[in-house]
Amino acid sequence: MPDSFFSSSVSGPFALFSPAHLASLGLFLTAAVLLFAFRRSIRTSPRLAFALRLILLAALTVSEASLHIWYVTQQIWNARFTLPLELCSLMLLAAILMLITRSRFLAGLVFFAGIGGALQALITPNLAFDYPHFRFIQFFVAHAAIILSALYMVWIERFRPTWRTLLTVMLSLNAIALAVYLLDRLLDANYMFLRGKPDSPSVLDMLGEYPLYILAEELLALLTFTTLYIVFFVIPDALRRGRG
């Protein structure tokens, strides 16, 4: 395997909607469709469901562990930049605990915040490396596994959130953001961009100046979570009633 696969100094920035990006999105969508298509077969087979949980758990754990090994071996680990304090990193850790414990609280958090954050990351990645770099593969595996883990809880474990779950997730995210902000102050860091916008162009540029964009993010999160709830639960319920 070439050294460039792991090197942190490789030039070749990520190309949005390149063939490699589109192929990665296609593989993720295929996995999601297969999970939905075979949900009843998996649900009725405890061994199959358990095996799938282990596969998702392994994907999440290995992707996160390998990322930090890469940080250390490339001598770029830094508490100001590489701690798992970004939203998707926190949701990945929550997804690991969710799969181990089958916690309904964590399932709500990962369903709304995990899918909302990871789906945005898959479509518009904040990534400095293109395929076939290690970080490209690790990034897409990690974010796809977050979403698939949430879908596993819904389609296999029959987890069903409510509007109250949505409110609980919003409150929980604000509590998490407060804790991260305090750590940002302590470390002189900017995790979750709670102390300012990133230096490079980003979607936050469309949401106003600091700190107004944080309020805009709150509204965007509420809209995203509401849309997820309507698409996954309200519409299917209405269709079932219509058929009945």
PDB file of C-alpha atoms in Angstrom:
ATOM      1  CA  MET A   1       0.000   0.000   0.000  1.00  0.00           C
ATOM      2  CA  PRO A   2       1.543   3.373  -0.991  1.00  0.00           C
ATOM      3  CA  ASP A   3       2.635   5.785   1.726  1.00  0.00           C
ATOM      4  CA  SER A   4       0.370   8.414   0.173  1.00  0.00           C
ATOM      5  CA  PHE A   5      -2.650   6.415   1.363  1.00  0.00           C
ATOM      6  CA  PHE A   6      -1.955   7.498   4.969  1.00  0.00           C
ATOM      7  CA  SER A   7       0.146  10.625   4.537  1.00  0.00           C
ATOM      8  CA  SER A   8      -1.297  13.806   6.000  1.00  0.00           C
ATOM      9  CA  SER A   9       0.703  15.956   3.570  1.00  0.00           C
ATOM     10  CA  VAL A  10      -0.750  14.561   0.352  1.00  0.00           C
ATOM     11  CA  SER A  11      -2.071  17.240  -1.968  1.00  0.00           C
ATOM     12  CA  GLY A  12      -5.279  16.449  -3.804  1.00  0.00           C
ATOM     13  CA  PRO A  13      -8.255  18.170  -2.183  1.00  0.00           C
ATOM     14  CA  PHE A  14     -11.668  16.554  -2.095  1.00  0.00           C
ATOM     15  CA  ALA A  15     -13.720  17.119  -5.257  1.00  0.00           C
ATOM     16  CA  LEU A  16     -17.429  17.582  -4.594  1.00  0.00           C
ATOM     17  CA  PHE A  17     -19.644  15.209  -6.613  1.00  0.00           C
ATOM     18  CA  SER A  18     -16.651  13.576  -8.247  1.00  0.00           C
ATOM     19  CA  PRO A  19     -17.071   9.952  -9.445  1.00  0.00           C
ATOM     20  CA  ALA A  20     -15.602   8.736  -6.145  1.00  0.00           C
ATOM     21  CA  HIS A  21     -17.986  10.935  -4.135  1.00  0.00           C
ATOM     22  CA  LEU A  22     -21.017   9.829  -6.145  1.00  0.00           C
ATOM     23  CA  ALA A  23     -19.956   6.174  -5.887  1.00  0.00           C
ATOM     24  CA  SER A  24     -19.680   6.505  -2.111  1.00  0.00           C
ATOM     25  CA  LEU A  25     -23.152   8.027  -1.919  1.00  0.00           C
ATOM     26  CA  GLY A  26     -24.433   5.231  -4.147  1.00  0.00           C
ATOM     27  CA  LEU A  27     -22.975   2.534  -1.894  1.00  0.00           C
ATOM     28  CA  PHE A  28     -24.546   4.180   1.150  1.00  0.00           C
ATOM     29  CA  LEU A  29     -27.950   4.435  -0.530  1.00  0.00           C
ATOM     30  CA  THR A  30     -27.720   0.797  -1.621  1.00  0.00           C
ATOM     31  CA  ALA A  31     -26.995  -0.282   1.957  1.00  0.00           C
ATOM     32  CA  ALA A  32     -29.945   1.765   3.255  1.00  0.00           C
ATOM     33  CA  VAL A  33     -32.312   0.348   0.608  1.00  0.00           C
ATOM     34  CA  LEU A  34     -31.208  -3.230   1.359  1.00  0.00           C
ATOM     35  CA  LEU A  35     -31.696  -2.651   5.088  1.00  0.00           C
ATOM     36  CA  PHE A  36     -35.227  -1.433   4.434  1.00  0.00           C
ATOM     37  CA  ALA A  37     -36.022  -4.173   1.907  1.00  0.00           C
ATOM     38  CA  PHE A  38     -34.919  -6.993   4.214  1.00  0.00           C
ATOM     39  CA  ARG A  39     -36.066  -5.406   7.481  1.00  0.00           C
ATOM     40  CA  ARG A  40     -38.731  -8.045   8.160  1.00  0.00           C
ATOM     41  CA  SER A  41     -36.358 -10.945   7.503  1.00  0.00           C
ATOM     42  CA  ILE A  42     -33.731  -9.409   9.768  1.00  0.00           C
ATOM     43  CA  ARG A  43     -36.306  -8.541  12.431  1.00  0.00           C
ATOM     44  CA  THR A  44     -37.574 -12.127  12.624  1.00  0.00           C
ATOM     45  CA  SER A  45     -34.066 -13.607  12.859  1.00  0.00           C
ATOM     46  CA  PRO A  46     -32.360 -12.767  16.187  1.00  0.00           C
ATOM     47  CA  ARG A  47     -29.041 -14.117  14.918  1.00  0.00           C
ATOM     48  CA  LEU A  48     -29.162 -11.992  11.781  1.00  0.00           C
ATOM     49  CA  ALA A  49     -30.161  -8.895  13.740  1.00  0.00           C
ATOM     50  CA  PHE A  50     -27.356  -9.489  16.233  1.00  0.00           C
ATOM     51  CA  ALA A  51     -24.823  -9.977  13.408  1.00  0.00           C
ATOM     52  CA  LEU A  52     -25.930  -6.718  11.799  1.00  0.00           C
ATOM     53  CA  ARG A  53     -25.583  -4.887  15.116  1.00  0.00           C
ATOM     54  CA  LEU A  54     -22.037  -6.233  15.434  1.00  0.00           C
ATOM     55  CA  ILE A  55     -21.159  -5.159  11.890  1.00  0.00           C
ATOM     56  CA  LEU A  56     -22.437  -1.632  12.506  1.00  0.00           C
ATOM     57  CA  LEU A  57     -20.720  -1.507  15.883  1.00  0.00           C
ATOM     58  CA  ALA A  58     -17.432  -2.638  14.309  1.00  0.00           C
ATOM     59  CA  ALA A  59     -17.709  -0.076  11.507  1.00  0.00           C
ATOM     60  CA  LEU A  60     -18.274   2.751  13.999  1.00  0.00           C
ATOM     61  CA  THR A  61     -15.586   1.643  16.450  1.00  0.00           C
ATOM     62  CA  VAL A  62     -12.881   0.839  13.904  1.00  0.00           C
ATOM     63  CA  SER A  63     -13.452   4.046  11.945  1.00  0.00           C
ATOM     64  CA  GLU A  64     -13.145   6.219  15.070  1.00  0.00           C
ATOM     65  CA  ALA A  65     -10.190   4.312  16.533  1.00  0.00           C
ATOM     66  CA  SER A  66      -8.313   4.305  13.231  1.00  0.00           C
ATOM     67  CA  LEU A  67      -8.843   8.055  12.864  1.00  0.00           C
ATOM     68  CA  HIS A  68      -7.116   8.770  16.180  1.00  0.00           C
ATOM     69  CA  ILE A  69      -4.333   6.308  15.373  1.00  0.00           C
ATOM     70  CA  TRP A  70      -3.853   8.237  12.137  1.00  0.00           C
ATOM     71  CA  TYR A  71      -3.717  11.536  14.026  1.00  0.00           C
ATOM     72  CA  VAL A  72      -1.025  10.176  16.349  1.00  0.00           C
ATOM     73  CA  THR A  73       1.092   8.405  13.706  1.00  0.00           C
ATOM     74  CA  GLN A  74       0.995  11.476  11.458  1.00  0.00           C
ATOM     75  CA  GLN A  75       1.944  13.635  14.463  1.00  0.00           C
ATOM     76  CA  ILE A  76      -1.046  15.920  14.016  1.00  0.00           C
ATOM     77  CA  TRP A  77      -3.035  15.010  17.137  1.00  0.00           C
ATOM     78  CA  ASN A  78      -3.879  18.218  18.975  1.00  0.00           C
ATOM     79  CA  ALA A  79      -6.464  18.743  21.713  1.00  0.00           C
ATOM     80  CA  ARG A  80      -7.530  21.990  20.032  1.00  0.00           C
ATOM     81  CA  PHE A  81      -8.500  20.286  16.785  1.00  0.00           C
ATOM     82  CA  THR A  82      -8.740  16.480  16.986  1.00  0.00           C
ATOM     83  CA  LEU A  83     -10.852  15.635  20.032  1.00  0.00           C
ATOM     84  CA  PRO A  84     -14.208  13.957  19.165  1.00  0.00           C
ATOM     85  CA  LEU A  85     -16.204  17.092  19.969  1.00  0.00           C
ATOM     86  CA  GLU A  86     -17.744  17.874  16.602  1.00  0.00           C
ATOM     87  CA  LEU A  87     -21.432  16.967  16.253  1.00  0.00           C
ATOM     88  CA  CYS A  88     -20.884  13.915  14.042  1.00  0.00           C
ATOM     89  CA  SER A  89     -18.067  12.639  16.274  1.00  0.00           C
ATOM     90  CA  LEU A  90     -20.324  12.903  19.311  1.00  0.00           C
ATOM     91  CA  MET A  91     -23.169  11.189  17.445  1.00  0.00           C
ATOM     92  CA  LEU A  92     -20.787   8.399  16.401  1.00  0.00           C
ATOM     93  CA  LEU A  93     -19.920   7.771  20.054  1.00  0.00           C
ATOM     94  CA  ALA A  94     -23.626   7.946  20.930  1.00  0.00           C
ATOM     95  CA  ALA A  95     -24.376   5.410  18.174  1.00  0.00           C
ATOM     96  CA  ILE A  96     -21.797   3.003  19.621  1.00  0.00           C
ATOM     97  CA  LEU A  97     -23.409   3.209  23.063  1.00  0.00           C
ATOM     98  CA  MET A  98     -26.876   2.990  21.491  1.00  0.00           C
ATOM     99  CA  LEU A  99     -26.077  -0.273  19.705  1.00  0.00           C
ATOM    100  CA  ILE A 100     -24.572  -1.757  22.876  1.00  0.00           C
ATOM    101  CA  THR A 101     -27.366  -0.709  25.245  1.00  0.00           C
ATOM    102  CA  ARG A 102     -30.323  -0.332  22.837  1.00  0.00           C
ATOM    103  CA  SER A 103     -31.048   2.906  24.692  1.00  0.00           C
ATOM    104  CA  ARG A 104     -34.213   4.623  23.442  1.00  0.00           C
ATOM    105  CA  PHE A 105     -32.896   8.010  24.553  1.00  0.00           C
ATOM    106  CA  LEU A 106     -29.708   7.567  22.525  1.00  0.00           C
ATOM    107  CA  ALA A 107     -31.757   6.212  19.620  1.00  0.00           C
ATOM    108  CA  GLY A 108     -33.705   9.481  19.510  1.00  0.00           C
ATOM    109  CA  LEU A 109     -30.507  11.507  19.655  1.00  0.00           C
ATOM    110  CA  VAL A 110     -28.834   9.511  16.882  1.00  0.00           C
ATOM    111  CA  PHE A 111     -31.965   9.384  14.716  1.00  0.00           C
ATOM    112  CA  PHE A 112     -32.496  13.128  14.673  1.00  0.00           C
ATOM    113  CA  ALA A 113     -29.066  14.692  15.277  1.00  0.00           C
ATOM    114  CA  GLY A 114     -27.052  11.786  13.865  1.00  0.00           C
ATOM    115  CA  ILE A 115     -28.966  11.474  10.598  1.00  0.00           C
ATOM    116  CA  GLY A 116     -29.317  15.250  10.255  1.00  0.00           C
ATOM    117  CA  GLY A 117     -25.611  15.920  10.749  1.00  0.00           C
ATOM    118  CA  ALA A 118     -24.177  12.864   8.983  1.00  0.00           C
ATOM    119  CA  LEU A 119     -26.403  13.196   5.918  1.00  0.00           C
ATOM    120  CA  GLN A 120     -25.289  16.789   5.440  1.00  0.00           C
ATOM    121  CA  ALA A 121     -21.669  15.664   5.881  1.00  0.00           C
ATOM    122  CA  LEU A 122     -22.042  12.933   3.253  1.00  0.00           C
ATOM    123  CA  ILE A 123     -23.558  15.311   0.691  1.00  0.00           C
ATOM    124  CA  THR A 124     -21.183  18.240   1.341  1.00  0.00           C
ATOM    125  CA  PRO A 125     -18.119  16.787   3.104  1.00  0.00           C
ATOM    126  CA  ASN A 126     -15.705  19.032   4.980  1.00  0.00           C
ATOM    127  CA  LEU A 127     -12.791  16.876   3.856  1.00  0.00           C
ATOM    128  CA  ALA A 128      -9.247  17.676   2.726  1.00  0.00           C
ATOM    129  CA  PHE A 129      -8.449  14.348   1.057  1.00  0.00           C
ATOM    130  CA  ASP A 130      -9.865  12.695  -2.034  1.00  0.00           C
ATOM    131  CA  TYR A 131     -10.156   9.000  -2.932  1.00  0.00           C
ATOM    132  CA  PRO A 132      -8.225   6.715  -2.436  1.00  0.00           C
ATOM    133  CA  HIS A 133      -6.818   8.340   0.714  1.00  0.00           C
ATOM    134  CA  PHE A 134      -7.439   6.715   4.118  1.00  0.00           C
ATOM    135  CA  ARG A 135      -9.336   9.759   5.387  1.00  0.00           C
ATOM    136  CA  PHE A 136     -11.744   9.627   2.443  1.00  0.00           C
ATOM    137  CA  ILE A 137     -12.658   6.011   3.186  1.00  0.00           C
ATOM    138  CA  GLN A 138     -12.782   6.531   6.962  1.00  0.00           C
ATOM    139  CA  PHE A 139     -14.973   9.625   6.595  1.00  0.00           C
ATOM    140  CA  PHE A 140     -17.622   7.953   4.448  1.00  0.00           C
ATOM    141  CA  VAL A 141     -17.661   4.706   6.445  1.00  0.00           C
ATOM    142  CA  ALA A 142     -18.088   6.590   9.736  1.00  0.00           C
ATOM    143  CA  HIS A 143     -20.885   8.883   8.563  1.00  0.00           C
ATOM    144  CA  ALA A 144     -22.742   6.176   6.663  1.00  0.00           C
ATOM    145  CA  ALA A 145     -22.548   3.887   9.718  1.00  0.00           C
ATOM    146  CA  ILE A 146     -24.096   6.595  11.939  1.00  0.00           C
ATOM    147  CA  ILE A 147     -27.142   6.833   9.664  1.00  0.00           C
ATOM    148  CA  LEU A 148     -27.450   3.070   9.139  1.00  0.00           C
ATOM    149  CA  SER A 149     -27.279   2.521  12.902  1.00  0.00           C
ATOM    150  CA  ALA A 150     -30.175   4.929  13.426  1.00  0.00           C
ATOM    151  CA  LEU A 151     -32.154   3.209  10.657  1.00  0.00           C
ATOM    152  CA  TYR A 152     -31.377  -0.164  12.240  1.00  0.00           C
ATOM    153  CA  MET A 153     -33.025   1.004  15.473  1.00  0.00           C
ATOM    154  CA  VAL A 154     -36.098   2.210  13.570  1.00  0.00           C
ATOM    155  CA  TRP A 155     -36.526  -0.634  11.073  1.00  0.00           C
ATOM    156  CA  ILE A 156     -35.196  -3.602  13.065  1.00  0.00           C
ATOM    157  CA  GLU A 157     -35.579  -2.667  16.746  1.00  0.00           C
ATOM    158  CA  ARG A 158     -38.879  -0.851  16.030  1.00  0.00           C
ATOM    159  CA  PHE A 159     -37.797   2.347  17.753  1.00  0.00           C
ATOM    160  CA  ARG A 160     -40.432   5.029  17.235  1.00  0.00           C
ATOM    161  CA  PRO A 161     -39.767   8.591  18.375  1.00  0.00           C
ATOM    162  CA  THR A 162     -42.523  11.070  19.181  1.00  0.00           C
ATOM    163  CA  TRP A 163     -42.804  14.830  18.995  1.00  0.00           C
ATOM    164  CA  ARG A 164     -41.701  14.821  22.622  1.00  0.00           C
ATOM    165  CA  THR A 165     -38.562  12.912  21.578  1.00  0.00           C
ATOM    166  CA  LEU A 166     -37.818  15.676  19.081  1.00  0.00           C
ATOM    167  CA  LEU A 167     -38.108  18.299  21.816  1.00  0.00           C
ATOM    168  CA  THR A 168     -35.888  16.239  24.130  1.00  0.00           C
ATOM    169  CA  VAL A 169     -33.244  15.982  21.422  1.00  0.00           C
ATOM    170  CA  MET A 170     -33.297  19.741  20.840  1.00  0.00           C
ATOM    171  CA  LEU A 171     -32.838  20.387  24.567  1.00  0.00           C
ATOM    172  CA  SER A 172     -30.108  17.737  24.779  1.00  0.00           C
ATOM    173  CA  LEU A 173     -28.213  19.267  21.866  1.00  0.00           C
ATOM    174  CA  ASN A 174     -28.279  22.653  23.542  1.00  0.00           C
ATOM    175  CA  ALA A 175     -26.883  21.111  26.715  1.00  0.00           C
ATOM    176  CA  ILE A 176     -24.172  19.377  24.660  1.00  0.00           C
ATOM    177  CA  ALA A 177     -23.374  22.636  22.861  1.00  0.00           C
ATOM    178  CA  LEU A 178     -22.998  24.456  26.177  1.00  0.00           C
ATOM    179  CA  ALA A 179     -20.572  21.809  27.442  1.00  0.00           C
ATOM    180  CA  VAL A 180     -18.591  21.950  24.195  1.00  0.00           C
ATOM    181  CA  TYR A 181     -18.514  25.750  24.321  1.00  0.00           C
ATOM    182  CA  LEU A 182     -17.023  25.639  27.815  1.00  0.00           C
ATOM    183  CA  LEU A 183     -14.387  23.184  26.580  1.00  0.00           C
ATOM    184  CA  ASP A 184     -13.738  25.471  23.614  1.00  0.00           C
ATOM    185  CA  ARG A 185     -13.003  28.294  26.023  1.00  0.00           C
ATOM    186  CA  LEU A 186     -10.781  26.072  28.144  1.00  0.00           C
ATOM    187  CA  LEU A 187      -8.797  24.706  25.178  1.00  0.00           C
ATOM    188  CA  ASP A 188      -8.903  27.885  23.046  1.00  0.00           C
ATOM    189  CA  ALA A 189     -10.616  25.710  20.439  1.00  0.00           C
ATOM    190  CA  ASN A 190     -13.625  26.103  18.152  1.00  0.00           C
ATOM    191  CA  TYR A 191     -15.400  22.753  18.135  1.00  0.00           C
ATOM    192  CA  MET A 192     -18.879  22.867  16.576  1.00  0.00           C
ATOM    193  CA  PHE A 193     -17.907  26.415  15.455  1.00  0.00           C
ATOM    194  CA  LEU A 194     -19.379  27.822  18.639  1.00  0.00           C
ATOM    195  CA  ARG A 195     -16.799  30.615  18.863  1.00  0.00           C
ATOM    196  CA  GLY A 196     -16.678  31.656  15.226  1.00  0.00           C
ATOM    197  CA  LYS A 197     -17.033  30.540  11.634  1.00  0.00           C
ATOM    198  CA  PRO A 198     -14.421  28.310   9.992  1.00  0.00           C
ATOM    199  CA  ASP A 199     -11.673  30.104   8.049  1.00  0.00           C
ATOM    200  CA  SER A 200     -12.655  28.325   4.833  1.00  0.00           C
ATOM    201  CA  PRO A 201     -15.975  28.977   3.025  1.00  0.00           C
ATOM    202  CA  SER A 202     -18.868  26.972   4.472  1.00  0.00           C
ATOM    203  CA  VAL A 203     -22.659  26.788   4.665  1.00  0.00           C
ATOM    204  CA  LEU A 204     -22.438  28.963   7.801  1.00  0.00           C
ATOM    205  CA  ASP A 205     -21.589  31.909   5.569  1.00  0.00           C
ATOM    206  CA  MET A 206     -25.221  31.903   4.467  1.00  0.00           C
ATOM    207  CA  LEU A 207     -26.561  32.010   8.034  1.00  0.00           C
ATOM    208  CA  GLY A 208     -25.382  35.440   9.142  1.00  0.00           C
ATOM    209  CA  GLU A 209     -22.589  36.687  11.364  1.00  0.00           C
ATOM    210  CA  TYR A 210     -21.479  35.384  14.755  1.00  0.00           C
ATOM    211  CA  PRO A 211     -23.359  34.703  16.986  1.00  0.00           C
ATOM    212  CA  LEU A 212     -26.543  35.048  14.885  1.00  0.00           C
ATOM    213  CA  TYR A 213     -25.663  32.011  12.775  1.00  0.00           C
ATOM    214  CA  ILE A 214     -25.881  29.842  15.899  1.00  0.00           C
ATOM    215  CA  LEU A 215     -29.552  30.818  16.287  1.00  0.00           C
ATOM    216  CA  ALA A 216     -30.044  30.111  12.564  1.00  0.00           C
ATOM    217  CA  GLU A 217     -28.504  26.673  13.120  1.00  0.00           C
ATOM    218  CA  GLU A 218     -31.047  26.048  15.878  1.00  0.00           C
ATOM    219  CA  LEU A 219     -33.903  26.818  13.494  1.00  0.00           C
ATOM    220  CA  LEU A 220     -32.310  24.720  10.747  1.00  0.00           C
ATOM    221  CA  ALA A 221     -31.923  21.783  13.161  1.00  0.00           C
ATOM    222  CA  LEU A 222     -35.580  22.053  14.201  1.00  0.00           C
ATOM    223  CA  LEU A 223     -36.657  22.113  10.552  1.00  0.00           C
ATOM    224  CA  THR A 224     -34.425  19.120   9.730  1.00  0.00           C
ATOM    225  CA  PHE A 225     -35.678  17.066  12.673  1.00  0.00           C
ATOM    226  CA  THR A 226     -39.307  17.890  11.882  1.00  0.00           C
ATOM    227  CA  THR A 227     -38.769  16.839   8.268  1.00  0.00           C
ATOM    228  CA  LEU A 228     -37.204  13.541   9.353  1.00  0.00           C
ATOM    229  CA  TYR A 229     -40.128  12.808  11.658  1.00  0.00           C
ATOM    230  CA  ILE A 230     -42.684  13.595   8.947  1.00  0.00           C
ATOM    231  CA  VAL A 231     -40.883  11.541   6.262  1.00  0.00           C
ATOM    232  CA  PHE A 232     -40.202   8.475   8.423  1.00  0.00           C
ATOM    233  CA  PHE A 233     -43.364   8.378  10.544  1.00  0.00           C
ATOM    234  CA  VAL A 234     -46.171  10.844   9.742  1.00  0.00           C
ATOM    235  CA  ILE A 235     -46.352  10.089   6.008  1.00  0.00           C
ATOM    236  CA  PRO A 236     -46.065   6.270   6.380  1.00  0.00           C
ATOM    237  CA  ASP A 237     -48.790   6.325   9.045  1.00  0.00           C
ATOM    238  CA  ALA A 238     -51.067   8.327   6.744  1.00  0.00           C
ATOM    239  CA  LEU A 239     -50.419   5.926   3.860  1.00  0.00           C
ATOM    240  CA  ARG A 240     -51.234   2.913   6.060  1.00  0.00           C
ATOM    241  CA  ARG A 241     -54.479   4.522   7.204  1.00  0.00           C
ATOM    242  CA  GLY A 242     -55.357   5.296   3.598  1.00  0.00           C
ATOM    243  CA  ARG A 243     -54.838   1.684   2.565  1.00  0.00           C
ATOM    244  CA  GLY A 244     -56.882   0.501   5.525  1.00  0.00           C
TER     245      GLY A 244
END
